[in-house]
XYZ file of C-alpha atoms in Angstrom:
671
model
C -27.461 -29.422 -10.392
C -30.567 -27.781 -11.761
C -30.935 -24.090 -11.386
C -33.022 -23.281 -8.312
C -34.299 -20.216 -6.544
C -31.929 -19.361 -3.728
C -33.250 -18.185 -0.405
C -33.352 -14.408 -0.214
C -33.160 -13.050 3.352
C -35.825 -10.639 4.568
C -34.829 -7.011 4.273
C -33.279 -5.613 7.450
C -33.086 -1.851 7.354
C -30.644 -1.672 10.255
C -28.119 -3.659 8.187
C -28.224 -0.863 5.628
C -27.727 1.561 8.513
C -24.645 -0.401 9.557
C -23.446 -0.274 5.948
C -23.893 3.496 6.075
C -21.648 3.733 9.139
C -19.056 1.594 7.367
C -18.967 3.491 4.086
C -19.214 6.989 5.559
C -16.416 6.154 7.992
C -14.161 5.042 5.142
C -15.034 8.030 2.941
C -14.444 10.571 5.700
C -11.202 8.880 6.730
C -9.874 8.953 3.179
C -10.864 12.579 2.682
C -10.183 13.929 6.172
C -8.025 11.429 8.103
C -7.513 13.786 11.037
C -11.250 14.232 11.447
C -12.011 10.515 11.717
C -8.723 8.716 12.495
C -10.243 5.250 12.809
C -12.573 5.454 9.837
C -10.666 2.725 8.017
C -12.320 0.123 10.282
C -15.372 0.543 8.070
C -13.801 -2.082 5.817
C -13.823 -4.565 8.697
C -17.509 -3.829 9.237
C -18.159 -4.572 5.561
C -16.379 -7.913 5.938
C -18.619 -8.916 8.840
C -21.780 -7.870 6.989
C -20.721 -9.782 3.868
C -19.946 -12.922 5.854
C -23.299 -12.687 7.624
C -25.492 -12.122 4.557
C -23.784 -14.633 2.284
C -23.771 -17.299 4.976
C -27.454 -16.670 5.739
C -28.284 -17.282 2.084
C -26.159 -20.432 1.890
C -27.302 -21.928 5.206
C -31.005 -21.383 4.564
C -30.842 -22.499 0.932
C -29.063 -25.712 1.916
C -31.602 -26.339 4.672
C -34.430 -25.848 2.149
C -32.601 -27.909 -0.498
C -32.675 -24.965 -2.916
C -28.976 -24.138 -3.005
C -27.446 -24.051 -6.463
C -23.891 -22.912 -7.236
C -24.786 -21.439 -10.614
C -27.637 -19.378 -9.172
C -25.423 -18.222 -6.333
C -22.643 -16.973 -8.599
C -25.046 -15.380 -11.064
C -26.505 -13.329 -8.212
C -23.003 -12.287 -7.143
C -22.170 -11.239 -10.720
C -25.359 -9.206 -11.049
C -24.706 -7.585 -7.655
C -21.007 -6.800 -8.070
C -20.119 -6.434 -11.742
C -22.294 -3.601 -13.181
C -21.240 -0.792 -10.846
C -17.637 -2.000 -10.857
C -17.527 -2.036 -14.660
C -18.936 1.503 -14.769
C -16.288 2.799 -12.347
C -13.404 0.955 -14.046
C -14.425 2.287 -17.465
C -14.677 5.812 -16.062
C -11.197 5.528 -14.539
C -9.849 4.225 -17.837
C -11.303 7.161 -19.787
C -9.969 9.683 -17.285
C -6.582 7.995 -17.337
C -6.413 8.113 -21.129
C -6.908 11.871 -21.217
C -5.438 12.948 -17.901
C -2.550 10.761 -16.768
C 1.108 10.451 -17.633
C 2.189 7.236 -19.322
C 3.719 5.702 -16.178
C 0.560 6.526 -14.200
C -1.744 5.173 -16.900
C 0.349 2.017 -17.127
C -0.051 1.428 -13.391
C -3.772 2.206 -13.614
C -4.115 -0.315 -16.447
C -2.465 -2.976 -14.329
C -4.845 -2.294 -11.456
C -7.900 -2.211 -13.762
C -6.905 -5.661 -14.953
C -6.407 -6.823 -11.357
C -9.758 -5.342 -10.354
C -11.546 -7.137 -13.184
C -10.340 -10.548 -11.983
C -10.381 -9.648 -8.260
C -6.698 -10.094 -7.451
C -5.828 -6.504 -6.538
C -5.130 -7.486 -2.943
C -2.268 -9.692 -4.134
C -1.012 -6.985 -6.497
C -0.855 -4.334 -3.790
C 0.762 -6.786 -1.379
C 3.521 -7.433 -3.930
C 3.946 -3.724 -4.627
C 4.282 -2.701 -0.986
C 7.852 -1.829 -0.063
C 10.683 0.670 -0.130
C 10.010 2.027 -3.621
C 6.241 1.951 -3.383
C 4.290 5.117 -4.045
C 2.002 6.596 -1.453
C -1.425 4.985 -1.268
C -2.975 8.352 -2.177
C -1.517 7.979 -5.680
C -3.174 4.624 -6.444
C -6.735 5.235 -7.685
C -7.859 1.610 -7.374
C -6.150 0.724 -4.111
C -9.510 0.356 -2.368
C -10.375 -2.649 -4.536
C -8.144 -4.827 -2.360
C -11.079 -5.335 -0.001
C -13.509 -6.147 -2.809
C -11.004 -8.719 -4.079
C -10.923 -10.425 -0.688
C -14.716 -10.493 -0.551
C -14.937 -12.033 -4.026
C -12.334 -14.644 -3.113
C -14.465 -15.445 -0.074
C -17.569 -15.752 -2.273
C -15.754 -18.237 -4.489
C -14.439 -20.489 -1.718
C -17.030 -20.241 1.064
C -20.041 -21.881 -0.685
C -17.941 -24.945 -1.515
C -16.657 -25.146 2.043
C -20.157 -24.951 3.555
C -21.553 -27.365 0.953
C -18.897 -29.951 1.836
C -19.655 -29.531 5.543
C -23.354 -30.137 4.854
C -22.745 -33.019 2.445
C -20.598 -34.967 4.874
C -22.647 -33.927 7.924
C -19.789 -32.285 9.805
C -20.616 -30.003 12.707
C -21.254 -26.668 10.985
C -20.569 -24.483 13.994
C -17.245 -26.210 14.733
C -16.229 -25.996 11.077
C -16.843 -22.245 10.902
C -15.321 -21.655 14.326
C -12.210 -23.565 13.238
C -11.782 -21.297 10.224
C -12.253 -18.275 12.471
C -9.708 -19.438 15.043
C -7.081 -20.598 12.540
C -7.268 -17.341 10.595
C -7.305 -15.191 13.731
C -4.324 -16.961 15.298
C -2.428 -16.803 12.005
C -2.949 -13.086 11.578
C -1.960 -12.362 15.180
C 1.158 -14.487 14.693
C 2.306 -12.711 11.538
C 1.185 -9.142 12.119
C 4.443 -8.134 13.793
C 6.698 -9.651 11.140
C 4.734 -9.403 7.900
C 1.939 -6.865 8.347
C 1.565 -6.245 4.604
C 0.642 -9.893 4.071
C -1.718 -9.822 7.056
C -3.414 -6.744 5.630
C -3.839 -7.933 2.033
C -3.997 -11.733 1.991
C -7.356 -13.505 2.373
C -6.213 -16.218 4.781
C -5.408 -13.511 7.334
C -8.751 -11.752 6.812
C -10.961 -14.854 6.701
C -11.672 -14.596 10.430
C -13.564 -11.323 9.922
C -15.775 -12.810 7.214
C -16.229 -16.038 9.160
C -17.182 -13.943 12.208
C -20.130 -12.729 10.148
C -20.859 -16.339 9.262
C -20.891 -17.270 12.946
C -23.385 -14.431 13.503
C -25.609 -15.959 10.823
C -25.367 -19.415 12.398
C -26.216 -18.137 15.864
C -29.139 -16.105 14.585
C -30.590 -18.997 12.601
C -29.967 -21.828 15.039
C -29.461 -20.771 18.624
C -31.064 -17.446 19.471
C -34.757 -18.388 19.243
C -35.987 -17.573 22.706
C -38.672 -14.889 22.930
C -38.321 -14.247 26.636
C -38.482 -10.627 27.745
C -35.103 -11.046 29.432
C -33.474 -12.021 26.142
C -35.219 -9.172 24.362
C -33.761 -6.837 26.967
C -30.313 -8.285 26.348
C -30.796 -7.845 22.631
C -31.359 -4.139 23.203
C -28.083 -4.146 25.101
C -26.479 -5.939 22.158
C -27.278 -3.025 19.852
C -26.193 -0.443 22.411
C -22.849 -2.053 23.183
C -22.308 -2.907 19.529
C -22.743 0.680 18.380
C -20.599 1.850 21.296
C -17.732 -0.442 20.303
C -17.919 0.588 16.659
C -18.029 4.291 17.582
C -15.051 3.999 19.938
C -13.076 2.186 17.244
C -13.764 4.885 14.672
C -12.763 7.657 17.045
C -9.847 6.024 18.886
C -8.031 3.600 16.589
C -5.448 5.249 14.332
C -3.141 3.992 11.603
C -0.365 3.983 14.201
C -1.947 0.913 15.786
C -0.693 -2.517 14.781
C -3.719 -3.209 12.668
C -5.636 -5.415 12.087
C -5.249 -7.271 15.366
C -6.972 -7.390 18.707
C -8.296 -3.910 17.965
C -10.148 -5.166 14.897
C -11.572 -8.081 16.864
C -12.751 -5.943 19.772
C -14.209 -2.893 18.053
C -15.516 -3.259 14.474
C -15.958 -7.052 14.388
C -17.496 -7.685 17.804
C -19.427 -4.423 17.603
C -20.891 -5.313 14.200
C -21.825 -8.807 15.360
C -23.676 -7.426 18.372
C -25.625 -4.993 16.181
C -26.514 -7.781 13.748
C -27.710 -10.073 16.552
C -29.967 -7.380 17.976
C -33.510 -7.359 16.543
C -34.725 -4.676 14.203
C -37.121 -3.555 16.934
C -34.318 -2.612 19.346
C -34.132 1.127 19.947
C -30.679 1.627 18.356
C -31.586 -0.341 15.260
C -34.998 1.214 14.850
C -34.323 4.853 15.687
C -30.718 5.325 14.535
C -29.683 2.673 12.036
C -33.099 2.477 10.345
C -33.255 6.248 9.937
C -34.133 7.126 6.319
C -30.889 9.015 5.743
C -28.786 6.167 7.132
C -30.699 3.609 5.091
C -30.209 5.643 1.905
C -26.458 5.810 2.412
C -26.514 2.097 3.124
C -28.363 1.446 -0.123
C -25.747 3.362 -2.149
C -22.832 2.141 0.001
C -21.368 -0.151 -2.649
C -21.191 2.402 -5.497
C -20.117 5.082 -3.015
C -17.245 2.877 -1.876
C -16.299 2.277 -5.511
C -16.419 5.944 -6.512
C -14.974 7.909 -3.608
C -11.383 6.720 -3.649
C -10.703 6.982 -7.428
C -12.117 10.516 -7.389
C -9.973 11.619 -4.441
C -6.899 9.783 -5.684
C -7.024 10.894 -9.322
C -7.479 14.488 -8.206
C -4.450 14.102 -5.952
C -2.415 12.534 -8.769
C -3.038 15.279 -11.281
C -2.512 18.042 -8.728
C 0.884 16.829 -7.605
C 0.200 18.378 -4.207
C -2.168 17.605 -1.316
C -5.713 18.718 -2.065
C -7.272 21.756 -0.436
C -9.968 21.161 2.177
C -12.610 22.800 0.001
C -11.671 20.664 -3.006
C -12.017 17.524 -0.898
C -15.481 18.569 0.238
C -16.549 19.049 -3.380
C -15.050 15.697 -4.387
C -16.842 13.869 -1.585
C -20.070 15.508 -2.739
C -19.327 14.410 -6.309
C -18.728 10.857 -5.067
C -22.122 10.772 -3.359
C -23.819 12.178 -6.470
C -22.187 9.623 -8.779
C -22.946 6.834 -6.327
C -26.622 7.771 -6.421
C -26.658 7.863 -10.217
C -24.849 4.540 -10.395
C -27.295 2.878 -8.030
C -30.488 4.165 -9.666
C -29.432 3.936 -13.324
C -26.892 1.084 -13.391
C -27.015 -1.172 -10.351
C -30.748 -1.188 -9.570
C -32.114 -1.768 -13.112
C -29.697 -4.630 -13.721
C -29.880 -6.157 -10.267
C -33.645 -6.044 -9.848
C -34.751 -6.019 -13.479
C -35.631 -8.963 -15.651
C -32.825 -11.497 -15.471
C -31.852 -13.482 -18.534
C -28.953 -15.608 -19.671
C -28.209 -13.056 -22.375
C -27.955 -10.234 -19.813
C -25.527 -12.253 -17.669
C -23.399 -13.039 -20.716
C -23.270 -9.351 -21.650
C -22.140 -8.395 -18.138
C -19.388 -11.015 -18.113
C -18.305 -10.036 -21.622
C -18.062 -6.359 -20.632
C -15.914 -7.222 -17.621
C -13.606 -9.263 -19.863
C -13.310 -6.297 -22.251
C -12.528 -3.873 -19.418
C -9.929 -6.196 -17.935
C -8.364 -6.727 -21.352
C -8.090 -2.976 -21.930
C -6.275 -2.605 -18.628
C -3.936 -5.463 -19.501
C -3.159 -3.983 -22.937
C -2.469 -0.514 -21.523
C -0.083 -1.987 -18.991
C 1.718 -4.069 -21.615
C 2.087 -1.004 -23.865
C 3.565 1.156 -21.095
C 0.588 3.475 -20.816
C 0.627 4.625 -24.452
C 2.950 7.578 -23.911
C 2.010 9.354 -27.157
C -1.712 9.635 -26.426
C -1.628 13.424 -26.426
C 0.836 16.206 -27.065
C 3.078 16.778 -24.071
C 6.456 17.764 -25.454
C 8.092 18.081 -22.062
C 6.685 14.733 -20.927
C 8.098 12.924 -23.940
C 11.554 13.995 -22.815
C 11.092 12.275 -19.486
C 12.666 9.022 -20.632
C 16.030 10.685 -21.099
C 15.939 11.636 -17.417
C 14.717 8.244 -16.265
C 17.864 6.175 -15.997
C 18.121 2.711 -14.517
C 20.283 2.324 -11.463
C 22.545 -0.281 -13.023
C 23.018 -1.546 -16.566
C 22.524 -5.338 -16.738
C 26.086 -5.850 -17.992
C 27.438 -4.795 -14.615
C 25.548 -7.471 -12.714
C 25.917 -11.216 -12.142
C 29.589 -12.221 -12.376
C 32.855 -10.771 -11.202
C 34.714 -9.789 -8.120
C 32.098 -8.958 -5.460
C 29.392 -11.017 -7.143
C 31.283 -14.305 -7.025
C 31.369 -16.226 -3.740
C 28.958 -13.854 -2.034
C 25.228 -14.209 -1.538
C 24.103 -11.058 -3.352
C 20.392 -11.845 -3.765
C 18.944 -8.749 -5.465
C 21.743 -6.395 -4.539
C 23.741 -4.467 -7.090
C 27.279 -5.431 -7.876
C 29.367 -3.144 -10.069
C 33.043 -3.649 -10.765
C 35.825 -3.660 -13.286
C 36.188 -7.373 -13.931
C 39.854 -6.971 -14.887
C 40.986 -5.258 -11.692
C 40.339 -5.731 -8.023
C 39.189 -2.478 -6.454
C 41.237 -0.100 -4.360
C 38.050 1.620 -3.197
C 34.656 0.170 -2.352
C 31.427 2.138 -2.158
C 28.886 0.292 -0.036
C 25.396 1.415 0.860
C 21.686 1.207 0.245
C 19.929 2.110 -3.008
C 21.151 5.698 -2.737
C 24.717 4.526 -3.278
C 24.040 3.094 -6.743
C 23.803 6.320 -8.801
C 26.693 7.740 -6.776
C 28.922 5.006 -8.184
C 28.512 6.463 -11.674
C 29.439 9.888 -10.383
C 32.552 8.677 -8.571
C 34.051 6.069 -10.873
C 35.496 8.551 -13.388
C 36.916 10.722 -10.609
C 38.826 7.802 -9.136
C 39.788 6.392 -12.517
C 41.603 9.638 -13.296
C 43.436 9.183 -9.991
C 44.533 5.706 -11.098
C 42.200 3.987 -8.636
C 39.559 1.372 -9.273
C 36.137 1.791 -7.636
C 33.624 -0.992 -6.997
C 30.110 -0.847 -5.645
C 28.625 -3.415 -3.354
C 25.200 -3.335 -1.791
C 22.637 -1.054 -3.325
C 19.921 -3.073 -1.617
C 16.637 -1.360 -0.912
C 16.647 -0.108 2.654
C 19.878 -1.750 3.825
C 22.273 0.731 5.467
C 25.967 -0.278 5.242
C 26.310 -1.044 8.936
C 27.272 -4.225 10.749
C 24.582 -6.477 12.241
C 21.600 -4.425 11.077
C 18.479 -5.750 9.431
C 16.044 -3.250 8.071
C 12.651 -2.924 6.466
C 9.044 -1.984 6.991
C 6.849 -4.236 9.101
C 6.035 -6.318 6.035
C 9.559 -6.752 4.679
C 11.847 -9.702 5.221
C 15.308 -8.200 5.236
C 18.343 -9.577 3.401
C 20.620 -6.931 4.872
C 22.880 -9.433 6.611
C 23.784 -10.962 3.242
C 24.024 -7.736 1.307
C 25.796 -5.520 3.823
C 27.071 -7.205 6.993
C 28.662 -10.152 5.177
C 30.057 -7.797 2.549
C 31.586 -5.601 5.227
C 33.205 -8.645 6.836
C 34.838 -9.516 3.516
C 35.957 -5.923 3.035
C 37.550 -5.974 6.484
C 39.523 -9.088 5.571
C 40.652 -7.895 2.131
C 43.929 -5.976 2.442
C 43.846 -4.795 -1.176
C 40.922 -2.517 -0.358
C 42.344 0.732 0.958
C 39.282 3.006 1.098
C 35.677 2.337 2.077
C 32.900 4.823 1.293
C 29.681 4.496 3.297
C 26.465 5.927 1.854
C 22.824 5.667 2.970
C 19.517 7.488 3.254
C 20.050 8.138 6.934
C 16.882 9.896 8.156
C 14.532 7.158 6.965
C 16.196 4.671 9.320
C 16.291 6.850 12.402
C 12.933 8.593 11.959
C 11.298 5.340 10.690
C 9.400 7.388 8.091
C 9.776 8.501 4.515
C 9.619 12.148 3.603
C 6.762 13.965 1.926
C 3.238 12.833 1.208
C 4.379 10.908 -1.865
C 6.302 8.385 0.231
C 4.726 5.082 1.177
C 7.198 4.488 4.008
C 5.258 4.896 7.257
C 6.858 2.523 9.740
C 10.408 1.596 8.777
C 12.281 -0.488 11.289
C 15.878 -1.389 11.996
C 17.023 -4.169 14.286
C 20.349 -5.165 15.773
C 20.615 -8.949 15.310
C 22.997 -9.175 18.253
C 20.613 -7.489 20.697
C 16.968 -8.439 21.204
C 16.201 -5.648 23.644
C 13.804 -2.894 22.632
C 15.779 0.187 21.589
C 15.025 3.336 19.640
C 15.980 3.503 15.993
C 18.439 6.313 16.796
C 20.191 4.199 19.413
C 20.388 1.147 17.149
C 21.725 3.165 14.206
C 24.277 5.006 16.382
C 25.583 1.777 17.906
C 25.904 0.092 14.505
C 27.638 3.118 12.961
C 30.101 3.335 15.835
C 30.887 -0.399 15.594
C 31.284 -0.312 11.799
C 33.670 2.654 11.874
C 35.688 1.081 14.670
C 36.087 -2.225 12.802
C 37.086 -0.458 9.582
C 39.666 1.621 11.454
C 41.091 -1.520 13.061
C 41.551 -2.916 9.550
C 43.477 0.219 8.537
C 40.890 1.370 6.035
C 40.531 4.947 4.966
C 36.880 5.831 5.574
C 34.630 8.345 3.869
C 31.125 8.851 5.222
C 28.634 10.391 2.759
C 25.788 12.472 4.166
C 22.703 11.835 2.040
C 21.345 14.168 -0.591
C 18.130 16.046 0.308
C 14.904 14.072 0.054
C 12.629 16.195 -2.127
C 9.344 14.791 -0.860
C 7.628 15.338 -4.228
C 7.543 13.568 -7.581
C 10.391 14.897 -9.728
C 8.243 14.528 -12.850
C 6.147 17.467 -11.710
C 9.205 19.628 -12.391
C 9.088 19.141 -16.145
C 5.424 18.893 -17.008
C 1.878 19.169 -15.712
C -1.145 16.960 -16.227
C -3.576 18.095 -18.940
C -6.423 17.936 -16.411
C -6.032 19.810 -13.144
C -8.046 20.658 -10.026
C -7.840 23.301 -7.355
C -5.458 26.256 -7.474
C -2.359 24.603 -8.895
C -0.634 26.568 -11.653
C 0.979 23.638 -13.451
C 4.430 22.200 -13.139
C 6.564 22.876 -10.082
C 8.559 26.087 -10.237
C 11.036 26.305 -8.699
C 11.843 22.617 -8.762
C 13.140 22.706 -5.237
C 12.627 21.942 -1.573
C 12.866 24.741 0.930
C 16.260 24.440 2.589
C 14.772 24.998 6.021
C 12.608 21.897 5.562
C 15.624 19.847 4.537
C 17.546 20.988 7.606
C 14.591 20.232 9.890
C 14.150 16.740 8.432
C 17.846 15.928 8.918
C 18.587 17.772 12.155
C 18.353 14.938 14.685
C 19.933 12.380 12.377
C 22.876 14.620 11.474
C 23.470 15.532 15.118
C 23.599 11.847 16.027
C 25.942 10.967 13.148
C 28.213 13.918 13.897
C 28.434 12.836 17.537
C 29.675 9.421 16.368
C 32.102 10.890 13.839
C 33.712 12.985 16.581
C 34.813 9.692 18.164
C 36.483 8.720 14.886
C 38.507 11.768 13.811
C 40.190 9.961 10.904
C 36.836 9.514 9.140
C 36.234 12.042 6.389
C 32.638 13.198 5.871
C 31.186 14.689 2.714
C 27.780 16.334 2.523
C 26.062 15.943 -0.862
C 23.597 18.715 -0.041
C 26.406 21.250 -0.478
C 26.178 20.695 -4.227
C 22.381 20.899 -4.389
C 21.410 23.565 -1.865
C 21.902 27.314 -2.268
C 20.531 30.097 -0.111
C 16.900 29.144 0.561
C 16.404 26.090 -1.661
C 17.672 22.586 -2.384
C 17.167 22.056 -6.110
C 15.849 19.053 -8.019
C 16.881 20.238 -11.482
C 18.650 22.886 -13.462
C 18.159 23.970 -17.037
C 19.945 20.950 -18.459
C 18.640 17.919 -16.577
C 16.977 16.527 -13.527
C 19.144 15.796 -10.519
C 16.702 13.163 -9.228
C 14.996 10.096 -10.643
C 12.151 10.119 -8.097
C 11.358 11.898 -4.839
C 14.584 10.950 -3.044
C 17.108 9.115 -5.277
C 19.615 10.975 -7.404
C 19.583 10.247 -11.106
C 22.842 9.141 -12.688
C 23.129 12.605 -14.254
C 22.425 14.161 -10.882
C 25.081 12.030 -9.187
C 27.635 13.014 -11.822
C 26.731 16.667 -11.326
C 27.069 16.404 -7.535
C 30.367 14.526 -7.675
C 31.796 16.998 -10.166
C 30.821 19.907 -7.909
C 32.434 18.175 -4.910
C 35.358 16.698 -6.848
C 38.034 18.200 -4.640
C 36.577 16.544 -1.547
C 37.104 13.072 -3.012
C 40.846 13.543 -3.635
């Protein structure tokens, strides 16, 4: 095809006003989530706007026989790349001087993903039990830009094929909308992470915008006063729906879903269908202030989250309200500079092949830098941080590779990704079984039992799988393997008479409260299910029933049982106990001192869970319980380190050294 001039839609100021609502909602939600609980629906509004504008260009250009793929993608590059490159480079420079190696490594990975627009897939893969809080990922917001770019790549070809073969355009778009919408409703309860991040589950929002474009160009042509009156109602009801969504929807909703369809998507479509002359569009959305924020909406979206997130990362603690206000102001200032001195000159200036090549080349360079930083583990020796360079000696892996793969518990059992530690020459007298918290404990216990002439094995160690019969566990986007890694293992333990003692260990409160602990945790909606009972029950009830059943079955098999109460969850990154970032904000004084959690907070977090467990243990008086917190908590604090080493490897798991310390302190209890 020869290069042609694509159709450029007439400027609609109220669309910029709608963009302003979208971006300001997102910014305020990220900075002050309690102030605007549903602000995250701004992303859904952006999807509708993008689908509408891109489809308008494609439809009209095809009708005028001026559509050209090369011209289309060049315009997308000129629109998207310059501001994105500027922000990615800025994040890279800040990361080089201000971040720890592990943080810079992660940032490099996400810079690379952002440069090729696959961050949505990256964050989908990262979501899970060990994931860090979203506040600690400076480029998390690029997931939505990645979906939009994927749409821009696929959608023109889809529409072009529909035109070429003279299919019904409306039915084709409506089919995409319905298939995507039904798919995302079908999977949202079982795999919400995929529904949130993957484009096939978000295509209905973008195609909704495309349907708006089709209706506006093909069907709504009447100029009757009655229709004009209805169009005024369109804008009114549209803005009402969007406003209700922003104020009412919270992150506790199963989202996206019907809520996304009803409020941001339908509301945005109604506003778009209303004419510019309608009162809402003319007086509110076309207001000069709203239009200005709409004009800078793209760079503002790019800037605000890295600024808030990087400040949060280097602080190590939640940001003060005043600091957030200043950072939002800085985001707006940088967005304005980016628009007037980067985006506007390149986007609206003289366009040449050489300019396009330079832009693409710069994006390749930026992506390559991110890739290299990730491959080189964040270049840990970038600047002098003596305490930070000692961090590797504290950062131990859960299990050495030599302990995995073959041997007693690993043969003839479906272990998947679970840990399996054993003495290959001896069958165990004692088995420790649990979730990931049990793995470091194995290293603390094995020497104790070896000196007693007993052989200890570990089975389980799976992320988020408590050692209880018939339970499956995970967040709403996790497919559990707990039946294989725990229930089936317990059945084999019950049938093996050579095993005399069974030790149960798990991070109890996360299962019964359904939440992680501290603002660093990404666990927001953990779930446990009893595979033998489909009825809706509370997590406490499910856990209590499974614990009671497991203890009863072990007692019937004449096993000696030890139940381990979990160590305190710190709720903060243990690395902040040995160093501080070279760049800091707010009132923080550096590294955490004391490296400890207030004991009262630990007791409050565990109160309901411990009461429930203790009520079950009363029914099984032969079960011995051991509380790991006794070795870590003194007076008013539960400690994360002493002068010699860290007790933890992250915000809630003991390190191997920490487990050895705890077990040595409680040695007499394991006799």
